[in-house]
XYZ file of C-alpha atoms in Angstrom:
129
model
C 10.033 17.439 -9.390
C 12.183 14.326 -8.952
C 10.636 11.122 -10.272
C 10.787 9.447 -6.854
C 8.552 12.173 -5.442
C 6.134 11.612 -8.310
C 6.075 7.889 -7.430
C 5.496 8.871 -3.805
C 2.521 11.005 -4.834
C 1.033 8.166 -6.872
C 1.574 5.801 -3.950
C -0.485 8.121 -1.759
C -3.229 8.136 -4.404
C -3.026 4.333 -4.459
C -3.445 4.267 -0.672
C -6.652 6.304 -0.966
C -7.961 4.060 -3.766
C -7.167 1.012 -1.638
C -9.023 2.594 1.285
C -12.145 3.058 -0.849
C -11.955 -0.441 -2.345
C -11.707 -1.932 1.138
C -14.581 0.170 2.459
C -16.791 -0.788 -0.482
C -16.111 -4.489 0.001
C -16.778 -4.243 3.736
C -20.037 -2.317 3.224
C -21.305 -5.176 1.069
C -20.989 -7.429 4.128
C -21.869 -5.205 7.064
C -24.237 -2.712 5.471
C -24.393 1.017 5.877
C -25.898 0.727 9.370
C -22.604 -0.433 10.868
C -20.586 2.217 9.033
C -22.901 5.058 10.033
C -23.643 3.862 13.561
C -21.692 4.260 16.791
C -19.939 0.937 16.180
C -20.583 -0.226 19.717
C -20.111 -3.904 20.331
C -18.113 -6.413 18.384
C -17.022 -5.358 14.894
C -18.187 -7.495 12.000
C -16.057 -10.456 11.017
C -15.249 -9.956 7.361
C -14.753 -12.876 5.013
C -13.614 -13.415 1.458
C -12.517 -10.446 -0.582
C -13.427 -7.898 2.102
C -11.165 -9.652 4.613
C -8.352 -9.946 2.077
C -8.625 -6.258 1.146
C -8.500 -5.290 4.835
C -5.324 -7.350 5.264
C -3.800 -5.809 2.136
C -4.610 -2.341 3.455
C -3.031 -3.158 6.827
C 0.028 -4.479 5.010
C 0.439 -1.195 3.126
C 0.113 0.701 6.405
C 3.143 -1.213 7.736
C 5.570 -0.074 5.037
C 4.101 3.187 3.737
C 5.514 5.395 6.537
C 8.989 3.959 5.937
C 8.644 4.559 2.202
C 7.448 8.142 2.671
C 10.244 8.905 5.120
C 12.941 7.311 2.968
C 11.963 9.140 -0.238
C 11.647 12.486 1.524
C 14.873 11.984 3.449
C 16.732 11.131 0.233
C 15.434 14.335 -1.312
C 16.128 16.747 1.558
C 19.489 15.236 2.494
C 20.960 15.457 -0.989
C 21.311 11.670 -1.287
C 18.700 11.517 -4.015
C 19.844 9.436 -6.986
C 18.512 7.289 -9.842
C 18.461 4.451 -7.299
C 15.822 6.419 -5.379
C 13.739 6.728 -8.559
C 14.038 3.021 -9.378
C 13.237 1.950 -5.829
C 10.227 4.238 -5.566
C 8.901 3.089 -8.943
C 9.327 -0.577 -8.090
C 7.637 -0.062 -4.723
C 4.654 1.715 -6.300
C 4.167 -0.757 -9.138
C 4.455 -3.768 -6.844
C 2.006 -2.233 -4.356
C -0.453 -1.548 -7.205
C -0.264 -5.186 -8.347
C -0.398 -6.415 -4.736
C -3.980 -5.197 -4.271
C -5.609 -7.474 -6.864
C -3.158 -10.261 -6.013
C -4.384 -10.227 -2.415
C -8.027 -9.501 -3.249
C -8.278 -12.444 -5.640
C -6.245 -14.801 -3.448
C -3.192 -15.350 -5.643
C -1.280 -16.824 -2.668
C 2.375 -17.446 -3.496
C 2.332 -14.856 -6.291
C 1.084 -12.299 -3.782
C 4.045 -13.067 -1.518
C 6.449 -12.662 -4.429
C 4.902 -9.296 -5.296
C 5.250 -8.227 -1.656
C 8.928 -9.197 -1.782
C 9.408 -7.072 -4.895
C 7.835 -4.084 -3.125
C 10.230 -4.592 -0.215
C 13.137 -4.742 -2.676
C 12.014 -1.367 -4.039
C 11.838 0.021 -0.512
C 15.335 -1.297 0.198
C 16.669 0.406 -2.936
C 15.323 3.728 -1.664
C 16.931 3.079 1.736
C 20.239 2.115 0.113
C 20.195 5.382 -1.815
C 20.495 7.147 1.543
C 23.984 5.702 2.123
């Protein structure tokens, strides 16, 4: 299996881990009643780490479909190259570091890490040319 597809698989695992981390942080604030209820009415307003993890999760959701599509398209179209591998690896590693950077409020460093993940995504897209 090409390395970029391995990175894609690990990125999907990371997305699930991020989902569970976010849910755990939110349950500490809203309790199990909200999660297991009908969720009628206004949703809880999360603060602190729970709010930051929710934003980090939403941020991943913005770029993950593009990343998945780009890696798979590179593979099926025959445009797969070492650039695809590098881009996918950079994207994954930056996204993995992004979670604690956002959760612990690292501010400007978090933005730099996000930029690195976008650079990785762009490398995968460039490999399609």
